[in-house]
């Protein structure tokens, strides 16, 4: 029987010449395919030497580096479950994830080792290692003594490969359980759908703790045996310079708008490029248009989620297998990907005809099995016939293109990161002198959307916006901090007493644009 382990399948596509370059890192180091194979083998052997059972969680909060990618591959090879954590998360957030996922192994930066290891050991972790972006830390010190030969774990499609938490803290955050089969089916299909070919080179400039940078980008390059030009941090000038020797780029819309501000972005700079892909947040039509004018390329927009990996995509090129799918249309997220079944449902759950707006529901080999240890939440999010309710609101037009027009979930997407208002409101509401609060998303030229907190004081209390912001900064990841706090006398409510966030969004919509 074939092995569904993702690493085993990616490894099969490595080029025959293992000494050719797999990753060109921005610190000047070049890693061969053999380095990736050997480095991840040593780390996998280290993980297995800990005598923890298959399926153990390995929680990782480290700065981006090629070694961090190897740790991801090592976890897969060892048959364990990877749990990536945003580097911006602070102690209360990390404590929630570790308590909930109960990892056997935690890996963090040396600078955070003190507080992270305390949380980890309190929650029953067996080992805590450090790993830094300059190739230092106890993980590598230990792994270097392990064999560089490793026999990959054998897995079935349904075996758990990763858990991705989809929001903040305070008990509401849910761990989406993705299997080897979910991710492998998606990677193999995208290789074909996006026309990956020999000689393609990917510019990797995204963080590697979310679906976009970790799965879509890394899997795409590895399953095509393609070299990556690796930037630990996004820098618009460096990406534009790298286009000379690359062919594919993936980014959230903010990365595109930041590059558009650079005078070095010209058709000449982008002439070697084959494909620009955007997703994770809505790409404005203006950005699409401006990019076309400045580079001659039409950005290909696609849509996905932590729970489903990729769901829809604009077409790469005309293909007789997908008739009618040839044009990349700005303002749409394209067609349901091959194998993905997508429908639009009304509030009553009935499937709606084309052009009608409703909730987007999906089914397919890429759709996750459920939320970690939350069977009730999982049951709520699936229909009785097995469709996952995405929480996104949209329509499918007569030509089959999917349009996302809003969200039924109260969510702000800022620079490609998700911010759940309920979490931030919870923190604000606990502050002395606060009666209540509402966090709303408003348009922003750089991040697409940012949060504004509207706060009501208790009678007699004198609240200061700066104090509220400072208190939030001490507790929450920086991207979740509202860009402004407004103290007001009252919040607009409907007859049921519910805060009308749509009115607030309308009132504050020109705050930053
Ligand atoms: C940084 N800041 C943000 C922010 N990122 N504020 C709001 N939203 C964000 N996304 C703030 C910090 O709080 C800080 O504020 C200041 O900006 C500088 O921080 P920084 O870390 O130096 O920022 P920078 O490096 O410029 O980061 C911006 C960015 C980054 C756009 C490069 O946010 C990013 O890499 N975004 C990509 C997210 C991503 O990969 N999403 C994929 C999700 S997967 P202060 O006040 O402290 O100075 C998914 C599924 C799918 O959604 O379909 O793909
Ligand atoms: P996450 O939970 O971080 O994986 O974020 C997933 C959410 O990002 C989706 O449910 C959408 O709301 C949003 N998203 C992803 N891609 C797009 C896109 N191309 N356009 C609009 N929203 C998107």
Short mmCIF file of C-alpha atoms in Angstrom, two decimals, residues 203-457:
data_model
loop_
_atom_site.label_atom_id
_atom_site.label_comp_id
_atom_site.label_asym_id
_atom_site.label_seq_id
_atom_site.Cartn_x
_atom_site.Cartn_y
_atom_site.Cartn_z
CA UNK A 203 10.16 33.56 -4.03
CA UNK A 204 9.16 32.64 -0.47
CA UNK A 205 8.57 35.83 1.55
CA UNK A 206 5.61 34.86 3.79
CA UNK A 207 5.64 33.77 7.42
CA UNK A 208 5.66 29.99 7.89
CA UNK A 209 3.11 29.63 10.68
CA UNK A 210 -0.04 29.86 8.53
CA UNK A 211 -1.54 27.95 5.62
CA UNK A 212 -0.29 30.34 2.95
CA UNK A 213 3.45 30.34 3.67
CA UNK A 214 3.71 26.93 5.34
CA UNK A 215 1.55 24.71 3.17
CA UNK A 216 0.64 26.40 -0.10
CA UNK A 217 4.07 27.87 -0.79
CA UNK A 218 6.42 25.24 0.66
CA UNK A 219 4.46 22.24 -0.60
CA UNK A 220 4.19 23.80 -4.06
CA UNK A 221 7.93 24.23 -4.40
CA UNK A 222 8.87 20.86 -2.91
CA UNK A 223 6.31 18.83 -4.84
CA UNK A 224 7.65 20.34 -8.04
CA UNK A 225 11.32 19.94 -7.07
CA UNK A 226 11.57 23.72 -7.45
CA UNK A 227 14.15 25.98 -5.89
CA UNK A 228 13.03 28.60 -3.37
CA UNK A 229 14.51 32.04 -2.92
CA UNK A 230 13.94 32.38 0.78
CA UNK A 231 13.44 35.69 2.64
CA UNK A 232 13.10 35.41 6.41
CA UNK A 233 11.22 38.71 6.42
CA UNK A 234 9.25 40.40 3.66
CA UNK A 235 11.17 43.27 2.10
CA UNK A 236 9.60 44.77 -1.05
CA UNK A 237 12.94 45.77 -2.58
CA UNK A 238 14.44 42.33 -2.00
CA UNK A 239 11.44 40.57 -3.56
CA UNK A 240 11.56 42.81 -6.63
CA UNK A 241 15.30 42.16 -6.98
CA UNK A 242 14.72 38.40 -6.65
CA UNK A 243 12.22 38.43 -9.55
CA UNK A 244 15.17 38.45 -11.98
CA UNK A 245 15.97 34.84 -11.08
CA UNK A 246 12.52 33.56 -10.07
CA UNK A 247 9.26 32.63 -11.80
CA UNK A 248 6.54 32.40 -9.11
CA UNK A 249 5.55 34.64 -6.18
CA UNK A 250 2.82 34.19 -3.57
CA UNK A 251 1.67 36.96 -1.26
CA UNK A 252 -1.15 38.51 0.72
CA UNK A 253 -2.51 41.78 -0.81
CA UNK A 254 -0.42 43.98 1.55
CA UNK A 255 2.77 42.57 0.02
CA UNK A 256 1.54 43.61 -3.44
CA UNK A 257 0.55 47.14 -2.37
CA UNK A 258 3.89 47.61 -0.63
CA UNK A 259 5.77 46.53 -3.77
CA UNK A 260 3.66 48.94 -5.84
CA UNK A 261 5.19 51.78 -3.81
CA UNK A 262 8.66 50.86 -5.08
CA UNK A 263 10.00 52.59 -8.20
CA UNK A 264 12.06 49.48 -9.02
CA UNK A 265 8.83 47.58 -9.86
CA UNK A 266 8.84 47.65 -13.66
CA UNK A 267 8.01 45.27 -16.53
CA UNK A 268 11.76 44.73 -16.88
CA UNK A 269 12.09 43.69 -13.20
CA UNK A 270 9.24 41.19 -13.60
CA UNK A 271 10.08 39.87 -17.05
CA UNK A 272 11.37 36.50 -15.84
CA UNK A 273 8.24 35.89 -13.76
CA UNK A 274 5.56 33.41 -14.83
CA UNK A 275 2.96 33.77 -12.09
CA UNK A 276 1.92 36.11 -9.27
CA UNK A 277 -0.58 34.59 -6.82
CA UNK A 278 -2.53 36.46 -4.13
CA UNK A 279 -4.81 35.33 -1.34
CA UNK A 280 -5.64 35.23 2.39
CA UNK A 281 -7.53 38.54 2.12
CA UNK A 282 -9.47 40.36 -0.62
CA UNK A 283 -7.30 41.82 -3.37
CA UNK A 284 -8.71 45.17 -4.46
CA UNK A 285 -9.52 45.54 -8.15
CA UNK A 286 -7.34 48.67 -8.17
CA UNK A 287 -4.35 46.68 -6.93
CA UNK A 288 -4.95 44.08 -9.63
CA UNK A 289 -5.16 46.79 -12.30
CA UNK A 290 -2.17 48.74 -11.05
CA UNK A 291 -0.05 45.58 -10.89
CA UNK A 292 -0.96 44.80 -14.49
CA UNK A 293 0.03 48.28 -15.60
CA UNK A 294 3.29 48.27 -13.68
CA UNK A 295 4.48 44.73 -14.49
CA UNK A 296 2.40 43.42 -17.39
CA UNK A 297 1.20 40.52 -15.19
CA UNK A 298 -2.35 39.69 -14.10
CA UNK A 299 -2.32 38.56 -10.48
CA UNK A 300 -4.04 35.20 -9.99
CA UNK A 301 -6.31 35.43 -6.93
CA UNK A 302 -7.31 32.32 -5.00
CA UNK A 303 -9.25 31.64 -1.81
CA UNK A 304 -8.57 29.28 1.07
CA UNK A 305 -8.76 28.75 4.80
CA UNK A 306 -6.92 27.03 7.63
CA UNK A 307 -9.70 24.43 7.72
CA UNK A 308 -9.58 23.62 4.02
CA UNK A 309 -6.25 24.68 2.51
CA UNK A 310 -7.10 26.01 -1.00
CA UNK A 311 -10.69 26.07 -2.22
CA UNK A 312 -11.01 28.17 -5.35
CA UNK A 313 -8.66 29.76 -7.83
CA UNK A 314 -8.68 31.93 -10.88
CA UNK A 315 -7.36 29.94 -13.83
CA UNK A 316 -3.69 29.84 -14.72
CA UNK A 317 -4.37 29.44 -18.43
CA UNK A 318 -6.96 28.06 -20.81
CA UNK A 319 -7.15 24.30 -20.32
CA UNK A 320 -9.43 22.01 -22.31
CA UNK A 321 -10.18 20.04 -19.12
CA UNK A 322 -11.78 23.12 -17.53
CA UNK A 323 -13.84 24.65 -20.28
CA UNK A 324 -14.70 28.30 -19.94
CA UNK A 325 -11.96 28.80 -17.37
CA UNK A 326 -9.30 30.91 -18.97
CA UNK A 327 -9.57 34.48 -17.77
CA UNK A 328 -8.27 35.80 -14.44
CA UNK A 329 -11.02 38.12 -13.25
CA UNK A 330 -10.24 40.82 -10.71
CA UNK A 331 -12.65 40.95 -7.79
CA UNK A 332 -13.36 37.21 -7.97
CA UNK A 333 -11.60 34.25 -6.39
CA UNK A 334 -12.12 32.09 -9.46
CA UNK A 335 -13.56 28.60 -9.73
CA UNK A 336 -13.91 25.80 -7.20
CA UNK A 337 -10.69 23.79 -7.60
CA UNK A 338 -10.93 20.34 -9.20
CA UNK A 339 -12.29 17.94 -6.58
CA UNK A 340 -13.79 20.75 -4.46
CA UNK A 341 -17.56 20.92 -4.34
CA UNK A 342 -18.78 24.43 -3.50
CA UNK A 343 -22.32 25.70 -3.01
CA UNK A 344 -24.06 28.80 -1.74
CA UNK A 345 -26.72 28.33 0.93
CA UNK A 346 -29.38 30.65 2.32
CA UNK A 347 -30.06 31.24 6.02
CA UNK A 348 -32.52 28.34 5.95
CA UNK A 349 -29.78 26.04 4.65
CA UNK A 350 -31.36 25.70 1.19
CA UNK A 351 -28.95 25.77 -1.77
CA UNK A 352 -29.27 29.01 -3.74
CA UNK A 353 -29.13 29.46 -7.52
CA UNK A 354 -26.34 31.32 -9.36
CA UNK A 355 -25.97 35.05 -8.69
CA UNK A 356 -27.70 34.78 -5.30
CA UNK A 357 -25.72 35.72 -2.22
CA UNK A 358 -25.45 33.35 0.73
CA UNK A 359 -23.08 31.33 2.90
CA UNK A 360 -20.25 29.52 1.11
CA UNK A 361 -20.18 25.77 1.88
CA UNK A 362 -17.52 23.34 0.71
CA UNK A 363 -16.71 19.65 0.57
CA UNK A 364 -13.68 17.78 -0.77
CA UNK A 365 -10.55 15.80 0.03
CA UNK A 366 -8.90 19.03 1.25
CA UNK A 367 -11.54 19.78 3.91
CA UNK A 368 -10.41 19.13 7.49
CA UNK A 369 -11.81 16.45 9.77
CA UNK A 370 -12.84 18.79 12.58
CA UNK A 371 -11.64 20.93 15.48
CA UNK A 372 -9.24 19.46 18.00
CA UNK A 373 -11.19 18.13 20.98
CA UNK A 374 -14.29 20.18 20.08
CA UNK A 375 -16.81 17.68 18.67
CA UNK A 376 -19.80 19.98 19.30
CA UNK A 377 -18.15 22.93 17.54
CA UNK A 378 -17.22 20.61 14.65
CA UNK A 379 -20.80 19.34 14.37
CA UNK A 380 -22.11 22.93 14.28
CA UNK A 381 -19.83 23.88 11.40
CA UNK A 382 -20.79 20.99 9.11
CA UNK A 383 -24.13 20.40 7.38
CA UNK A 384 -25.86 17.03 7.70
CA UNK A 385 -24.61 16.10 4.21
CA UNK A 386 -20.99 16.84 5.05
CA UNK A 387 -20.42 20.38 3.75
CA UNK A 388 -18.25 22.72 5.82
CA UNK A 389 -19.77 26.14 6.48
CA UNK A 390 -16.89 28.53 5.76
CA UNK A 391 -18.44 31.60 7.41
CA UNK A 392 -17.69 33.53 4.21
CA UNK A 393 -20.55 35.09 2.30
CA UNK A 394 -20.57 35.14 -1.48
CA UNK A 395 -22.09 34.10 -4.76
CA UNK A 396 -21.22 32.15 -7.86
CA UNK A 397 -21.88 34.02 -11.08
CA UNK A 398 -23.35 32.61 -14.29
CA UNK A 399 -19.84 31.80 -15.60
CA UNK A 400 -18.96 29.92 -12.44
CA UNK A 401 -16.65 32.48 -10.81
CA UNK A 402 -16.95 32.71 -7.04
CA UNK A 403 -17.22 36.19 -5.52
CA UNK A 404 -16.68 36.77 -1.79
CA UNK A 405 -18.84 39.68 -0.68
CA UNK A 406 -18.55 39.51 3.09
CA UNK A 407 -18.34 37.30 6.14
CA UNK A 408 -20.98 35.98 8.50
CA UNK A 409 -18.24 35.38 11.08
CA UNK A 410 -17.22 38.50 13.00
CA UNK A 411 -13.65 38.63 11.74
CA UNK A 412 -11.21 41.32 10.66
CA UNK A 413 -8.45 40.36 8.21
CA UNK A 414 -5.55 42.73 8.68
CA UNK A 415 -2.51 42.34 6.42
CA UNK A 416 -3.53 38.70 5.94
CA UNK A 417 -3.80 37.93 9.67
CA UNK A 418 -7.15 37.13 11.27
CA UNK A 419 -8.32 39.19 14.22
CA UNK A 420 -11.42 38.04 16.10
CA UNK A 421 -13.21 41.10 17.58
CA UNK A 422 -14.75 39.02 20.38
CA UNK A 423 -11.31 38.24 21.74
CA UNK A 424 -10.13 41.86 21.81
CA UNK A 425 -13.48 43.10 23.16
CA UNK A 426 -13.16 40.53 25.96
CA UNK A 427 -9.84 42.04 27.04
CA UNK A 428 -11.11 45.63 26.82
CA UNK A 429 -14.31 44.84 28.72
CA UNK A 430 -12.28 43.49 31.65
CA UNK A 431 -10.41 46.80 32.06
CA UNK A 432 -11.30 49.03 34.99
CA UNK A 433 -13.80 51.73 34.05
CA UNK A 434 -14.96 50.06 30.82
CA UNK A 435 -18.67 49.37 30.48
CA UNK A 436 -18.47 47.72 27.06
CA UNK A 437 -16.75 47.84 23.70
CA UNK A 438 -17.09 46.94 20.03
CA UNK A 439 -14.20 46.26 17.67
CA UNK A 440 -14.87 46.96 14.01
CA UNK A 441 -12.82 46.58 10.85
CA UNK A 442 -12.34 49.60 8.58
CA UNK A 443 -10.48 50.01 5.27
CA UNK A 444 -6.75 50.72 5.51
CA UNK A 445 -4.35 51.53 2.65
CA UNK A 446 -1.54 49.24 3.86
CA UNK A 447 -3.20 46.38 5.77
CA UNK A 448 -6.45 46.31 3.75
CA UNK A 449 -8.50 46.36 6.93
CA UNK A 450 -7.61 47.32 10.52
CA UNK A 451 -9.47 47.36 13.82
CA UNK A 452 -10.91 50.39 15.63
CA UNK A 453 -12.14 49.85 19.19
CA UNK A 454 -15.24 51.82 20.16
CA UNK A 455 -15.40 51.95 23.95
CA UNK A 456 -18.05 53.06 26.46
CA UNK A 457 -16.93 54.15 29.94
#
